[in-house]
GROMACS .gro file of C-alpha atoms in nm:
model
  257
    1MET     CA    1   0.395   7.870  -1.900
    2MET     CA    2   0.539   7.562  -2.068
    3SER     CA    3   0.686   7.618  -2.415
    4LYS     CA    4   0.564   7.417  -2.713
    5SER     CA    5   0.886   7.215  -2.729
    6LYS     CA    6   0.872   7.133  -2.357
    7ARG     CA    7   0.505   7.046  -2.385
    8ARG     CA    8   0.584   6.811  -2.673
    9VAL     CA    9   0.859   6.641  -2.472
   10PHE     CA   10   0.624   6.614  -2.173
   11ILE     CA   11   0.350   6.452  -2.384
   12ILE     CA   12   0.598   6.208  -2.539
   13CYS     CA   13   0.735   6.114  -2.197
   14MET     CA   14   0.385   6.071  -2.055
   15GLY     CA   15   0.280   5.857  -2.351
   16THR     CA   16   0.589   5.642  -2.324
   17GLY     CA   17   0.539   5.603  -1.951
   18LEU     CA   18   0.176   5.499  -1.993
   19LEU     CA   19   0.271   5.252  -2.266
   20LEU     CA   20   0.540   5.094  -2.049
   21ALA     CA   21   0.302   5.081  -1.753
   22GLY     CA   22   0.042   4.912  -1.971
   23ILE     CA   23   0.294   4.653  -2.089
   24ILE     CA   24   0.405   4.581  -1.733
   25ILE     CA   25   0.047   4.548  -1.610
   26ASN     CA   26  -0.043   4.320  -1.900
   27PHE     CA   27   0.232   4.073  -1.814
   28ILE     CA   28   0.166   4.054  -1.439
   29PRO     CA   29   0.002   3.707  -1.476
   30THR     CA   30   0.325   3.569  -1.627
   31TRP     CA   31   0.529   3.651  -1.318
   32ASN     CA   32   0.406   3.349  -1.126
   33LEU     CA   33   0.274   3.035  -1.294
   34LYS     CA   34   0.109   2.913  -0.975
   35THR     CA   35  -0.239   3.031  -0.896
   36ALA     CA   36  -0.387   3.057  -0.548
   37GLY     CA   37  -0.466   2.722  -0.389
   38MET     CA   38  -0.289   2.503  -0.644
   39GLU     CA   39  -0.219   2.145  -0.530
   40VAL     CA   40   0.076   1.936  -0.651
   41LEU     CA   41   0.129   1.576  -0.759
   42ARG     CA   42   0.496   1.473  -0.745
   43GLY     CA   43   0.616   1.195  -0.971
   44ASP     CA   44   0.934   1.016  -1.066
   45TRP     CA   45   0.994   1.244  -1.366
   46ILE     CA   46   0.758   1.541  -1.338
   47ASN     CA   47   0.553   1.746  -1.095
   48VAL     CA   48   0.196   1.844  -1.183
   49TYR     CA   49   0.025   2.147  -1.026
   50TYR     CA   50  -0.350   2.185  -1.066
   51GLU     CA   51  -0.640   2.405  -0.957
   52THR     CA   52  -0.979   2.244  -0.882
   53GLU     CA   53  -1.014   1.985  -1.161
   54LYS     CA   54  -0.845   1.710  -0.960
   55ASP     CA   55  -0.967   1.405  -1.154
   56ALA     CA   56  -0.846   1.541  -1.488
   57ALA     CA   57  -0.515   1.647  -1.332
   58GLU     CA   58  -0.458   1.300  -1.188
   59ASP     CA   59  -0.537   1.149  -1.529
   60VAL     CA   60  -0.279   1.374  -1.698
   61PHE     CA   61  -0.028   1.303  -1.421
   62THR     CA   62  -0.061   0.925  -1.445
   63TYR     CA   63  -0.019   0.933  -1.822
   64ALA     CA   64   0.260   1.192  -1.833
   65ASN     CA   65   0.469   1.055  -1.547
   66ALA     CA   66   0.484   0.712  -1.713
   67GLU     CA   67   0.552   0.845  -2.064
   68THR     CA   68   0.814   1.095  -1.950
   69ALA     CA   69   1.037   0.811  -1.836
   70PHE     CA   70   1.085   0.710  -2.200
   71ILE     CA   71   1.126   1.069  -2.319
   72ALA     CA   72   1.382   1.159  -2.053
   73GLU     CA   73   1.589   0.847  -2.108
   74LYS     CA   74   1.572   0.893  -2.486
   75LEU     CA   75   1.713   1.243  -2.438
   76GLY     CA   76   1.997   1.110  -2.224
   77PHE     CA   77   1.868   1.177  -1.872
   78SER     CA   78   1.910   0.919  -1.597
   79GLU     CA   79   1.729   1.115  -1.328
   80LYS     CA   80   1.442   1.358  -1.280
   81GLN     CA   81   1.487   1.718  -1.391
   82ASN     CA   82   1.309   2.023  -1.255
   83VAL     CA   83   1.021   1.996  -1.501
   84ASN     CA   84   0.681   2.113  -1.380
   85VAL     CA   85   0.337   2.102  -1.540
   86TYR     CA   86   0.076   2.365  -1.444
   87ILE     CA   87  -0.282   2.269  -1.531
   88TYR     CA   88  -0.537   2.551  -1.531
   89ASP     CA   89  -0.911   2.498  -1.507
   90TYR     CA   90  -0.978   2.736  -1.796
   91GLN     CA   91  -0.810   2.814  -2.128
   92ASN     CA   92  -0.810   3.189  -2.063
   93THR     CA   93  -0.605   3.142  -1.747
   94MET     CA   94  -0.351   2.927  -1.929
   95GLN     CA   95  -0.315   3.179  -2.210
   96THR     CA   96  -0.257   3.471  -1.973
   97LYS     CA   97   0.035   3.283  -1.817
   98LYS     CA   98   0.220   3.315  -2.148
   99TYR     CA   99   0.090   3.638  -2.303
  100GLY     CA  100  -0.067   3.830  -2.016
  101PHE     CA  101  -0.412   3.979  -1.971
  102ALA     CA  102  -0.443   4.053  -2.344
  103ALA     CA  103  -0.419   3.684  -2.444
  104PRO     CA  104  -0.795   3.607  -2.439
  105LEU     CA  105  -0.850   3.898  -2.680
  106LEU     CA  106  -0.629   3.735  -2.945
  107GLY     CA  107  -0.886   3.467  -3.034
  108LEU     CA  108  -0.644   3.174  -2.998
  109ASP     CA  109  -0.908   2.905  -2.947
  110TRP     CA  110  -0.660   2.637  -3.063
  111TYR     CA  111  -0.398   2.740  -2.804
  112ILE     CA  112  -0.425   2.493  -2.514
  113GLY     CA  113  -0.069   2.445  -2.395
  114ASP     CA  114   0.289   2.563  -2.416
  115ASN     CA  115   0.622   2.553  -2.240
  116ILE     CA  116   0.828   2.827  -2.081
  117GLY     CA  117   1.168   2.667  -2.048
  118THR     CA  118   1.125   2.371  -1.815
  119GLU     CA  119   0.776   2.484  -1.713
  120VAL     CA  120   0.475   2.344  -1.899
  121ILE     CA  121   0.139   2.522  -1.899
  122LEU     CA  122  -0.176   2.332  -1.998
  123THR     CA  123  -0.551   2.381  -2.014
  124SER     CA  124  -0.734   2.117  -1.811
  125PRO     CA  125  -0.884   1.837  -2.019
  126ALA     CA  126  -1.197   1.885  -1.807
  127ASN     CA  127  -1.257   2.218  -1.985
  128PRO     CA  128  -1.072   2.175  -2.316
  129GLY     CA  129  -1.211   2.477  -2.498
  130GLU     CA  130  -1.421   2.492  -2.814
  131ALA     CA  131  -1.151   2.370  -3.055
  132HIS     CA  132  -1.037   2.059  -2.867
  133SER     CA  133  -1.148   1.751  -2.677
  134TYR     CA  134  -1.056   1.599  -2.341
  135ASP     CA  135  -0.803   1.366  -2.506
  136ASP     CA  136  -0.652   1.645  -2.718
  137ASN     CA  137  -0.554   1.833  -2.404
  138LYS     CA  138  -0.448   1.526  -2.212
  139TYR     CA  139  -0.212   1.398  -2.478
  140ALA     CA  140  -0.082   1.744  -2.569
  141VAL     CA  141   0.110   1.747  -2.241
  142MET     CA  142   0.377   1.511  -2.375
  143HIS     CA  143   0.460   1.740  -2.667
  144GLU     CA  144   0.528   2.021  -2.421
  145ILE     CA  145   0.721   1.796  -2.182
  146VAL     CA  146   0.959   1.706  -2.467
  147HIS     CA  147   1.018   2.079  -2.518
  148ALA     CA  148   1.082   2.118  -2.145
  149TYR     CA  149   1.340   1.840  -2.128
  150VAL     CA  150   1.508   1.956  -2.450
  151SER     CA  151   1.540   2.304  -2.298
  152VAL     CA  152   1.752   2.153  -2.019
  153ILE     CA  153   2.001   2.041  -2.283
  154ASN     CA  154   1.987   2.362  -2.487
  155LYS     CA  155   1.765   2.647  -2.372
  156ASP     CA  156   1.824   2.841  -2.697
  157ILE     CA  157   1.767   2.555  -2.940
  158ASP     CA  158   1.630   2.642  -3.285
  159LEU     CA  159   1.252   2.622  -3.318
  160TRP     CA  160   1.263   2.371  -3.604
  161LEU     CA  161   1.474   2.127  -3.402
  162THR     CA  162   1.275   2.145  -3.079
  163GLU     CA  163   0.940   2.119  -3.260
  164GLY     CA  164   1.069   1.834  -3.474
  165LEU     CA  165   1.188   1.650  -3.163
  166ALA     CA  166   0.860   1.707  -2.978
  167LEU     CA  167   0.662   1.574  -3.274
  168TYR     CA  168   0.899   1.282  -3.336
  169LEU     CA  169   0.901   1.165  -2.976
  170SER     CA  170   0.538   1.229  -2.889
  171ASN     CA  171   0.265   1.307  -3.140
  172GLY     CA  172   0.392   1.336  -3.495
  173GLU     CA  173   0.150   1.178  -3.743
  174PRO     CA  174   0.257   0.963  -4.041
  175PHE     CA  175   0.351   1.153  -4.354
  176TYR     CA  176   0.298   0.979  -4.687
  177ARG     CA  177   0.464   1.051  -5.017
  178GLU     CA  178   0.120   1.103  -5.172
  179TYR     CA  179   0.086   1.416  -4.959
  180LEU     CA  180   0.342   1.583  -5.186
  181GLU     CA  181   0.071   1.616  -5.449
  182TYR     CA  182  -0.068   1.909  -5.251
  183PHE     CA  183   0.202   1.974  -4.989
  184THR     CA  184   0.498   2.204  -5.060
  185MET     CA  185   0.813   2.126  -4.866
  186PRO     CA  186   0.924   2.410  -4.634
  187SER     CA  187   1.199   2.626  -4.780
  188TYR     CA  188   1.547   2.634  -4.630
  189LYS     CA  189   1.468   2.986  -4.510
  190ALA     CA  190   1.155   2.864  -4.330
  191VAL     CA  191   1.347   2.580  -4.164
  192ASN     CA  192   1.590   2.839  -4.029
  193SER     CA  193   1.320   3.070  -3.894
  194ASN     CA  194   1.245   3.087  -3.522
  195ASN     CA  195   0.909   3.251  -3.586
  196PRO     CA  196   0.625   3.018  -3.473
  197LEU     CA  197   0.391   3.158  -3.739
  198VAL     CA  198   0.642   3.084  -4.014
  199PHE     CA  199   0.686   2.733  -3.874
  200SER     CA  200   0.311   2.670  -3.875
  201LYS     CA  201   0.235   2.828  -4.213
  202SER     CA  202   0.522   2.642  -4.384
  203GLY     CA  203   0.382   2.307  -4.269
  204GLY     CA  204   0.621   2.249  -3.983
  205TYR     CA  205   0.367   2.064  -3.771
  206ILE     CA  206   0.305   1.827  -4.062
  207VAL     CA  207   0.661   1.744  -4.159
  208ALA     CA  208   0.920   1.860  -3.900
  209HIS     CA  209   0.928   1.522  -3.725
  210THR     CA  210   1.046   1.360  -4.049
  211TYR     CA  211   1.356   1.582  -4.034
  212ILE     CA  212   1.451   1.425  -3.700
  213GLU     CA  213   1.350   1.084  -3.832
  214TYR     CA  214   1.584   1.127  -4.129
  215LEU     CA  215   1.875   1.227  -3.906
  216ASP     CA  216   1.807   0.937  -3.670
  217LYS     CA  217   1.787   0.675  -3.946
  218THR     CA  218   2.081   0.811  -4.144
  219TYR     CA  219   2.330   0.924  -3.880
  220GLY     CA  220   2.210   0.761  -3.557
  221TRP     CA  221   2.041   0.887  -3.243
  222ALA     CA  222   2.372   0.969  -3.072
  223GLN     CA  223   2.441   1.228  -3.340
  224VAL     CA  224   2.091   1.371  -3.303
  225LEU     CA  225   2.155   1.422  -2.932
  226LYS     CA  226   2.485   1.588  -3.014
  227LEU     CA  227   2.308   1.822  -3.257
  228ILE     CA  228   2.054   1.917  -2.989
  229GLU     CA  229   2.338   2.022  -2.764
  230THR     CA  230   2.569   2.193  -3.013
  231GLU     CA  231   2.361   2.276  -3.325
  232ASP     CA  232   2.689   2.231  -3.511
  233TYR     CA  233   2.606   2.043  -3.830
  234GLU     CA  234   2.964   2.025  -3.951
  235GLU     CA  235   3.078   1.866  -3.626
  236CYS     CA  236   2.786   1.626  -3.604
  237PHE     CA  237   2.750   1.518  -3.967
  238GLY     CA  238   3.052   1.655  -4.152
  239LYS     CA  239   2.813   1.856  -4.370
  240SER     CA  240   2.658   2.202  -4.372
  241GLN     CA  241   2.304   2.263  -4.253
  242LYS     CA  242   2.205   2.341  -4.612
  243GLU     CA  243   2.342   2.005  -4.730
  244ILE     CA  244   2.149   1.824  -4.456
  245TYR     CA  245   1.834   2.013  -4.555
  246GLU     CA  246   1.877   1.907  -4.919
  247GLU     CA  247   1.934   1.544  -4.816
  248TRP     CA  248   1.616   1.550  -4.607
  249VAL     CA  249   1.409   1.692  -4.895
  250CYS     CA  250   1.543   1.417  -5.120
  251TYR     CA  251   1.457   1.157  -4.855
  252ILE     CA  252   1.097   1.277  -4.837
  253GLU     CA  253   1.050   1.309  -5.211
  254ASN     CA  254   1.193   0.972  -5.304
  255TYR     CA  255   1.188   0.723  -5.023
  256TYR     CA  256   0.907   0.806  -4.786
  257GLN     CA  257   0.587   0.599  -4.734
   0.00000   0.00000   0.00000
């Protein structure tokens, strides 16, 4: 007969084993971004894989392949990189490719696309989900393609920099000084966080592109590219990251539109 201590160890081991098995099973969909029967469109700058929504995929491909030429060249590339876009017929499928089988249970109706390194995953514009439109999904692809190309330069780049770049080069909306009447600038701590929720809640999607804009206008695009690669503020600007942050806040509060 098993002693109480051995029984306790056995139960703990069994529980741990079941938990690990559950985690592994959950993430099976993330092991391969391709789904059965996917077709591919190969372009000058990207490849687009799609399921059955061919017309929507071709629309995304035509738009993205042309726009990526500017993005790639702006980021210093003279030739195509191994950047692939996977378009899924349904939002649930796209979400499982990042977070596994549990993703649809999280209620992320706004979540239509993402990148995993140089791989972009996108919900087909043909079935955009309840929170978005055809055009929302179509144009979202460029934001993720910027992330993908930036990851070639620096796969571990800080969240604030890569999001700021994606917004600045693709879909960042104008920010006006009047917004400061109800908008609180992100703290230095928030700017340094790599937590997507902190980025979103601190207003990153509203203002992060102005950080890159400030650096571009003040120090030049060549220095921005150098920062993407090194993340060394002292080397790039001769100032600390905190000093650059304070300069940017001053820029927004005093000189913006």
